[in-house]
CSV table of C-alpha atoms in Angstrom, one decimal:
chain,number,residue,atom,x,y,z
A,1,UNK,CA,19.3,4.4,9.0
A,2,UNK,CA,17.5,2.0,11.5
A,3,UNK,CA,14.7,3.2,13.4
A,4,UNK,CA,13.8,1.3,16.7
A,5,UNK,CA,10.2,1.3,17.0
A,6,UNK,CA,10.0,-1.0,20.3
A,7,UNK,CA,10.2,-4.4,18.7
A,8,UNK,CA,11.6,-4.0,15.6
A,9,UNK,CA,13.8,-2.0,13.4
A,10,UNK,CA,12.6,0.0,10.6
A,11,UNK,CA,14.8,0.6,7.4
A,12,UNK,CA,14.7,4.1,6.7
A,13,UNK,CA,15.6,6.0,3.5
A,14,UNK,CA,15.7,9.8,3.9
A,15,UNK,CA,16.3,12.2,1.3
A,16,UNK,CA,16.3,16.2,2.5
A,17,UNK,CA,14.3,18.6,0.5
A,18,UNK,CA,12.5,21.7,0.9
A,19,UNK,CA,8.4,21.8,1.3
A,20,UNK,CA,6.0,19.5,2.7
A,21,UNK,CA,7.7,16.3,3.7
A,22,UNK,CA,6.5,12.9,1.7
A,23,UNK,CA,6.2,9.3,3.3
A,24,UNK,CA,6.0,5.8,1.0
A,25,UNK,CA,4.3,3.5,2.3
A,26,UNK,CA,5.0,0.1,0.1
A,27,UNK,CA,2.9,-2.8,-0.4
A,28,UNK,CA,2.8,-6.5,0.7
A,29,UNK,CA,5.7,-8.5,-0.4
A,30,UNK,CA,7.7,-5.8,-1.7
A,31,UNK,CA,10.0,-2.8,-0.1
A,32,UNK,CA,10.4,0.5,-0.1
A,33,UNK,CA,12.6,0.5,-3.6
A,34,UNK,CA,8.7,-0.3,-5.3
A,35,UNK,CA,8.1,3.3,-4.9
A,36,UNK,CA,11.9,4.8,-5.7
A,37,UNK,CA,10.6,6.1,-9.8
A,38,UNK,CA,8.5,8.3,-7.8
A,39,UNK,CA,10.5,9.3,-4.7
A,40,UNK,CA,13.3,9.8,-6.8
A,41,UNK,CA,11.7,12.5,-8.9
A,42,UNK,CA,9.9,14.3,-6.0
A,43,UNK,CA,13.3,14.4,-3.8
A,44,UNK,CA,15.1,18.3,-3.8
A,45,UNK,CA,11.3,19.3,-4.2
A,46,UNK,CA,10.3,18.0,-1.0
A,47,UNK,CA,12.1,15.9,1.8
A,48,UNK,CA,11.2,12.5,0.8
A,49,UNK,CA,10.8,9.1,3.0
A,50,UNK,CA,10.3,5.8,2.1
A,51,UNK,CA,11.0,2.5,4.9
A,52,UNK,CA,10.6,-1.4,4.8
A,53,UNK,CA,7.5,-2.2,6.5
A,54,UNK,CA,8.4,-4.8,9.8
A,55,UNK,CA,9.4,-8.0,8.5
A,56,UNK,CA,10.2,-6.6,4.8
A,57,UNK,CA,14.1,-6.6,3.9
A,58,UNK,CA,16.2,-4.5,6.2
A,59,UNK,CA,13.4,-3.8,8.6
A,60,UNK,CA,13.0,-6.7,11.3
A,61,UNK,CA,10.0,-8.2,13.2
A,62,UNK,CA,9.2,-9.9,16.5
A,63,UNK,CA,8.4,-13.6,16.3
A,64,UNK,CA,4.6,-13.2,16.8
A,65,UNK,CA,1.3,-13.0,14.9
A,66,UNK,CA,1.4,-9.5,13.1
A,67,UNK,CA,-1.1,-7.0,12.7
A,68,UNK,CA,-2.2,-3.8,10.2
A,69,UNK,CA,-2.5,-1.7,13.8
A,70,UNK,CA,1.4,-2.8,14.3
A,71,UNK,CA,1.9,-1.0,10.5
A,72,UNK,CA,-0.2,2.3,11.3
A,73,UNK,CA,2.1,1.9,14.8
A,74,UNK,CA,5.4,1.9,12.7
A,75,UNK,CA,4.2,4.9,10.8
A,76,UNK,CA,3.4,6.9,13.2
A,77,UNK,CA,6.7,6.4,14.9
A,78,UNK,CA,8.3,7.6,11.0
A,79,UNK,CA,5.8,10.3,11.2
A,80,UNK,CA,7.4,11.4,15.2
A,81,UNK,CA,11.2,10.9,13.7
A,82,UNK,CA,10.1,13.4,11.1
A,83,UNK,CA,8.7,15.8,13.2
A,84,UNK,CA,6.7,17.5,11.5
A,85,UNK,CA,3.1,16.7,9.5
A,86,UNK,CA,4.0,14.9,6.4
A,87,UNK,CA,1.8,13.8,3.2
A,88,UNK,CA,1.4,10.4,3.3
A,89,UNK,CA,1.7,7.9,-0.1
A,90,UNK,CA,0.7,4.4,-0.1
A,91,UNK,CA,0.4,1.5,-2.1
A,92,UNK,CA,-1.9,-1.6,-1.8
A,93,UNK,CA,-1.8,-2.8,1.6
A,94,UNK,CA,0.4,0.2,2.0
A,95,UNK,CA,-2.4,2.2,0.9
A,96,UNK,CA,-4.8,1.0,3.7
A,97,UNK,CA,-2.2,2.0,6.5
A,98,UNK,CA,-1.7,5.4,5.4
A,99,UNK,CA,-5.6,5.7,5.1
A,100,UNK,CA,-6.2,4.3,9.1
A,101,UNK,CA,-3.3,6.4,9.9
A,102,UNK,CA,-4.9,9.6,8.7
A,103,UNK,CA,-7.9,8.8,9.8
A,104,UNK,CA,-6.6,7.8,13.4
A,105,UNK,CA,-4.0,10.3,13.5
A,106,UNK,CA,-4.5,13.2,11.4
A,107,UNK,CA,-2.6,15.5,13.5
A,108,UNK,CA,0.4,14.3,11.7
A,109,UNK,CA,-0.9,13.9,8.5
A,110,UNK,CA,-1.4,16.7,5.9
A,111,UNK,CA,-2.8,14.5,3.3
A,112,UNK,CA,-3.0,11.2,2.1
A,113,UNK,CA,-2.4,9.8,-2.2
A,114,UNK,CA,-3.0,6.1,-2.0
A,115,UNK,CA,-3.2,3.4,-4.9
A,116,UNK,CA,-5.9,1.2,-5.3
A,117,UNK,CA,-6.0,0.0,-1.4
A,118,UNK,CA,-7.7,-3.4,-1.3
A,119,UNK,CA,-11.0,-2.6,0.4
A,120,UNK,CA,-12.1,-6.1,-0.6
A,121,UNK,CA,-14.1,-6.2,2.5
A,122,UNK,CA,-16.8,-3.6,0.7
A,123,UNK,CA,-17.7,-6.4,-1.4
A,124,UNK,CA,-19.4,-8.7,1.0
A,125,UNK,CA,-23.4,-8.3,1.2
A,126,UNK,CA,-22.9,-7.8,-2.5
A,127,UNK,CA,-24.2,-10.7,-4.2
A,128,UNK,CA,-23.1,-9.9,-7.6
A,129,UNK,CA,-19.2,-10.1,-6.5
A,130,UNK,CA,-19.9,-13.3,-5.0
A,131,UNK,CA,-17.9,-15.4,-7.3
A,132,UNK,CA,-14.9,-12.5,-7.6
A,133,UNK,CA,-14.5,-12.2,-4.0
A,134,UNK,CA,-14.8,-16.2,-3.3
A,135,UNK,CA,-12.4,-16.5,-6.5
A,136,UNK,CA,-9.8,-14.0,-5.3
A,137,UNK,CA,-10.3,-15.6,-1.6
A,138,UNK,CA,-9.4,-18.8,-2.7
A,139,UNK,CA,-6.2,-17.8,-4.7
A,140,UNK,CA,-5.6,-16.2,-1.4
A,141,UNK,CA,-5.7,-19.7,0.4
A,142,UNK,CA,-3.7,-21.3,-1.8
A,143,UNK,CA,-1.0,-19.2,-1.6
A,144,UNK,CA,-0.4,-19.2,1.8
A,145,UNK,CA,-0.9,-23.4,1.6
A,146,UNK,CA,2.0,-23.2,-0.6
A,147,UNK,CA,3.9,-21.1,1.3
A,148,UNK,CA,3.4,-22.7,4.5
A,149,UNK,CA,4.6,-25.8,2.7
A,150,UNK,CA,7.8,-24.8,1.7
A,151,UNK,CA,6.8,-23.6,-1.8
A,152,UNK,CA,7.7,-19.2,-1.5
A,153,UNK,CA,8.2,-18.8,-5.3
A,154,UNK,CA,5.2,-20.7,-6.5
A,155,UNK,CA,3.2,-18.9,-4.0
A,156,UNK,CA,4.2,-15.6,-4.9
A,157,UNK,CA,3.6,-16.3,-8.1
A,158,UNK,CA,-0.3,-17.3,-8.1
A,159,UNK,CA,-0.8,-14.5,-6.0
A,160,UNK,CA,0.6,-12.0,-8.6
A,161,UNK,CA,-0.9,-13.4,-11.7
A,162,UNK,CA,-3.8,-14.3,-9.8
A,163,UNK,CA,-5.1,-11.8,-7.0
A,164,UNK,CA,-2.9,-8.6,-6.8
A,165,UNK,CA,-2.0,-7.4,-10.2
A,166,UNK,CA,-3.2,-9.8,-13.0
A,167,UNK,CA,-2.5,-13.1,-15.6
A,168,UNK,CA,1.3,-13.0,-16.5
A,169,UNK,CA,2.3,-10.0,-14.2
A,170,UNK,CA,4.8,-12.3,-12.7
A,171,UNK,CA,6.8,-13.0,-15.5
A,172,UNK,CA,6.3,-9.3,-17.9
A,173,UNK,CA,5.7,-6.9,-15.1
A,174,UNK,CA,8.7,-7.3,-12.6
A,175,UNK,CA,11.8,-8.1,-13.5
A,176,UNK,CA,14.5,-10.3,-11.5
A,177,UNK,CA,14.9,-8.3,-8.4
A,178,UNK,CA,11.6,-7.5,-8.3
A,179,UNK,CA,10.8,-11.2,-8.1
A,180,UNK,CA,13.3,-12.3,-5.6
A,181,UNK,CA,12.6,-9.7,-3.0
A,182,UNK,CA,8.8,-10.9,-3.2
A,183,UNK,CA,9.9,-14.4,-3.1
A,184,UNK,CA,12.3,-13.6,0.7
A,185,UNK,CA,9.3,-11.3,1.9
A,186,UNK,CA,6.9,-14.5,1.3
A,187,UNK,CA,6.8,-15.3,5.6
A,188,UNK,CA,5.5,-11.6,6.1
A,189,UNK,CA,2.6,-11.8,3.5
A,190,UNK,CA,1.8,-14.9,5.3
A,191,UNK,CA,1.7,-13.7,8.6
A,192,UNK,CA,-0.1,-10.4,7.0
A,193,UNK,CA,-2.9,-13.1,5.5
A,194,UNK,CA,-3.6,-14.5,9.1
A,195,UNK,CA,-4.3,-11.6,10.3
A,196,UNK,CA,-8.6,-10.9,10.4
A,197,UNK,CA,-8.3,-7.1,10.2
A,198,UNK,CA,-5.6,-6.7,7.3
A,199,UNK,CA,-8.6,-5.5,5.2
A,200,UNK,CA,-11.0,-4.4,7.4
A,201,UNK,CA,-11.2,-0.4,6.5
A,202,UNK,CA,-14.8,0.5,6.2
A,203,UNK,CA,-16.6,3.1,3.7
A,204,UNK,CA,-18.3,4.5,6.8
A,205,UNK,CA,-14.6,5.3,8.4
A,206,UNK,CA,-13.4,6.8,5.2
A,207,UNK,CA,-16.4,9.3,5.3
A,208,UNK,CA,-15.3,10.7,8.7
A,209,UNK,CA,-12.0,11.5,6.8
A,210,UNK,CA,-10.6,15.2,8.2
A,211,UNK,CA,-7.7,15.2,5.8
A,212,UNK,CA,-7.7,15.3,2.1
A,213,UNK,CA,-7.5,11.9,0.5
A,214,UNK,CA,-7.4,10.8,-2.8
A,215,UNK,CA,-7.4,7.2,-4.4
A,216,UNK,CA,-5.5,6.8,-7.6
A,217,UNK,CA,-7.1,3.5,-9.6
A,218,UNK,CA,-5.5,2.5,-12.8
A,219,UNK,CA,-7.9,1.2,-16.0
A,220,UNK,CA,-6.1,-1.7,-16.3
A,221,UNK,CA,-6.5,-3.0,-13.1
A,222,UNK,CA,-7.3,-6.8,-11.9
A,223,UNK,CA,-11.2,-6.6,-11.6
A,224,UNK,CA,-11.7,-7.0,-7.9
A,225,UNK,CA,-10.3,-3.1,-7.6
A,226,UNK,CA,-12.9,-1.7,-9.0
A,227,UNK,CA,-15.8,-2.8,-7.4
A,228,UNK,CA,-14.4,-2.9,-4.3
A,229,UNK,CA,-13.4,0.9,-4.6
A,230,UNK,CA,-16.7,2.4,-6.1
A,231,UNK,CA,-18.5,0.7,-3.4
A,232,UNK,CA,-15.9,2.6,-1.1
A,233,UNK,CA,-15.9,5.9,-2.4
A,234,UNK,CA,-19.5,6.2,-3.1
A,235,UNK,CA,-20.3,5.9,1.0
A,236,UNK,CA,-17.2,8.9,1.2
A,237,UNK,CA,-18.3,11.3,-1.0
A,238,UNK,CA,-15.6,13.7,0.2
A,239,UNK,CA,-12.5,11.1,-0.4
A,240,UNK,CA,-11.3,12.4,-4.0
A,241,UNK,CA,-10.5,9.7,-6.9
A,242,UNK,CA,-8.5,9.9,-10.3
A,243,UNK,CA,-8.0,7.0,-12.7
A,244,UNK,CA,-4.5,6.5,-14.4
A,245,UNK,CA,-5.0,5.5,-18.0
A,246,UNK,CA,-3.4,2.0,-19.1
A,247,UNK,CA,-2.0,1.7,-15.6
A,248,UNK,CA,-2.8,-1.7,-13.4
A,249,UNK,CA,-2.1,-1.9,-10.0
A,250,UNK,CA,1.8,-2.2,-10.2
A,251,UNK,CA,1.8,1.8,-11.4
A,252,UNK,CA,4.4,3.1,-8.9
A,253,UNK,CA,6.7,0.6,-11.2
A,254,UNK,CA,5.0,1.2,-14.6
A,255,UNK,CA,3.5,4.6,-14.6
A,256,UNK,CA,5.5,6.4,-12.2
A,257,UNK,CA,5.6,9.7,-14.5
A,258,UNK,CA,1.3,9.9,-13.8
A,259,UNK,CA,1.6,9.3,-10.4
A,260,UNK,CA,4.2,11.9,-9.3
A,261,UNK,CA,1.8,14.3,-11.1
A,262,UNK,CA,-0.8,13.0,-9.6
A,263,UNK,CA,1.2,13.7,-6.1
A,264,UNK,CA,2.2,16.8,-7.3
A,265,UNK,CA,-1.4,18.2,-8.3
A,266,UNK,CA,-2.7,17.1,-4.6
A,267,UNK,CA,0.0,18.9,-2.7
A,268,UNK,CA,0.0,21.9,-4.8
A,269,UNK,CA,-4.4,21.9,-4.2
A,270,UNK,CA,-3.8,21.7,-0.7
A,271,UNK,CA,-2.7,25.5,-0.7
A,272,UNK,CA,-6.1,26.2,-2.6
């Protein structure tokens, strides 16, 4: 289904189930089929909701300069079609709206499971990531030159292999499909890159967290995760965090099994 959210419409898949209701949130470039290994095994358990963000595949946009607020916007207004509190699950940029939405509207939120949001941000003031966050900036700006030139697929590409999810990802870790829908979603990322806030979630904001949140991280990871999140969950002591073994940051695709027990474990605790 489409759901009109003002200025755009928002692709909606909706499975019915029983118990708490779920809501996955994907990440930059991608869609809502990044997270259907895990929303697939969870539907019948619980009633299960995943959407294209604004200006991702069957969702549309308005032809202005986007924002993260528009994002937590568009899930609230999934949240208010649900119509009841849902747990939210998010990945990447993904990740960082469910966080601001729990935090900004934890009425409708029971809980939040997020993976490996890119709190980059945490790493200025930190001398020793210096290089790391200038390295991963950089990759940043070249991307978007080459997409703002004409050039999608090659900027995709660096910014797999070189920022999000690590050397050679592009080629081994998604397949065909995966690749094209990154490569048509390329003017969104763009417009998500120009916008000053897109990463601008603070520890101090996660420590004033009402709900129960937890940050999955995977040991494989690109190494501007973990620094970035330590930094973060160290000034939010109450924000859980669980490490997938051998995942990176692509584990809704490769380690969806771990994650939907990791999903499972939090839900179940919330009746503790």
């Amino acid at each position: 289904m489409l759901l009109d959210v003002g200025d755009s419409l928002l692709y909606i898949r909706d499975i019915p189930g029983t118990g708490v209701p779920i809501v996955f949130v994907h990440g930059s470039w991608d869609d809502h089929r990044s997270w259907s290994a895990c929303a697939d095994q969870l539907a019948g358990h619980h009633r299960v909701v995943s959407y294209d963000r604004r200006g991702h595949t069957a969702s549309t946009a308005p032809d202005r300069q986007g924002s993260i607020a528009d994002d937590v916007a568009d899930l609230v207004a999934v949240l208010d079609h649900i119509g009841v509190p849902a747990v939210l699950v998010g990945h990447s940029y993904g990740a960082t709206v469910c966080l601001l939405t729990a935090l900004d509207h934890p009425a409708l939120v029971v809980g939040a499971v997020v993976h490996e949001p890119p709190l980059f941000a945490t790493l200025k003031g930190h001398p020793q990531y210096g290089p790391l966050l200038e390295s991963v900036g950089a990759s940043m700006t070249e991307a978007a030159r080459l997409i703002e030139g004409g050039r999608a697929e090659e900027g995709a590409e660096l910014f797999v292999n070189e920022v999000a999810f690590g050397p050679g990802a592009w080629a081994n870790t998604f397949d065909g499909n995966h690749r094209s829908t990154m490569i048509s979603n390329a003017a969104t990322w763009l417009d998500q890159y120009r916008d000053p806030n897109r990463l601008a979630l603070s520890p101090a904001r996660l420590a004033d967290a009402t709900r129960p949140l937890l940050i999955t991280r995977g040991t494989a990871s690109p190494p501007i995760y973990g620094p970035s999140l330590d930094i973060a969950l160290a000034g939010a002591p109450r924000v859980a965090s669980t490490f997938i073994n051998g995942a990176g940051h692509a584990a809704p695709l490769t380690h969806s099994d771990d994650l939907v027990r990791a999903i499972t474990a939090f839900i179940n605790g919330l009746d503790d």
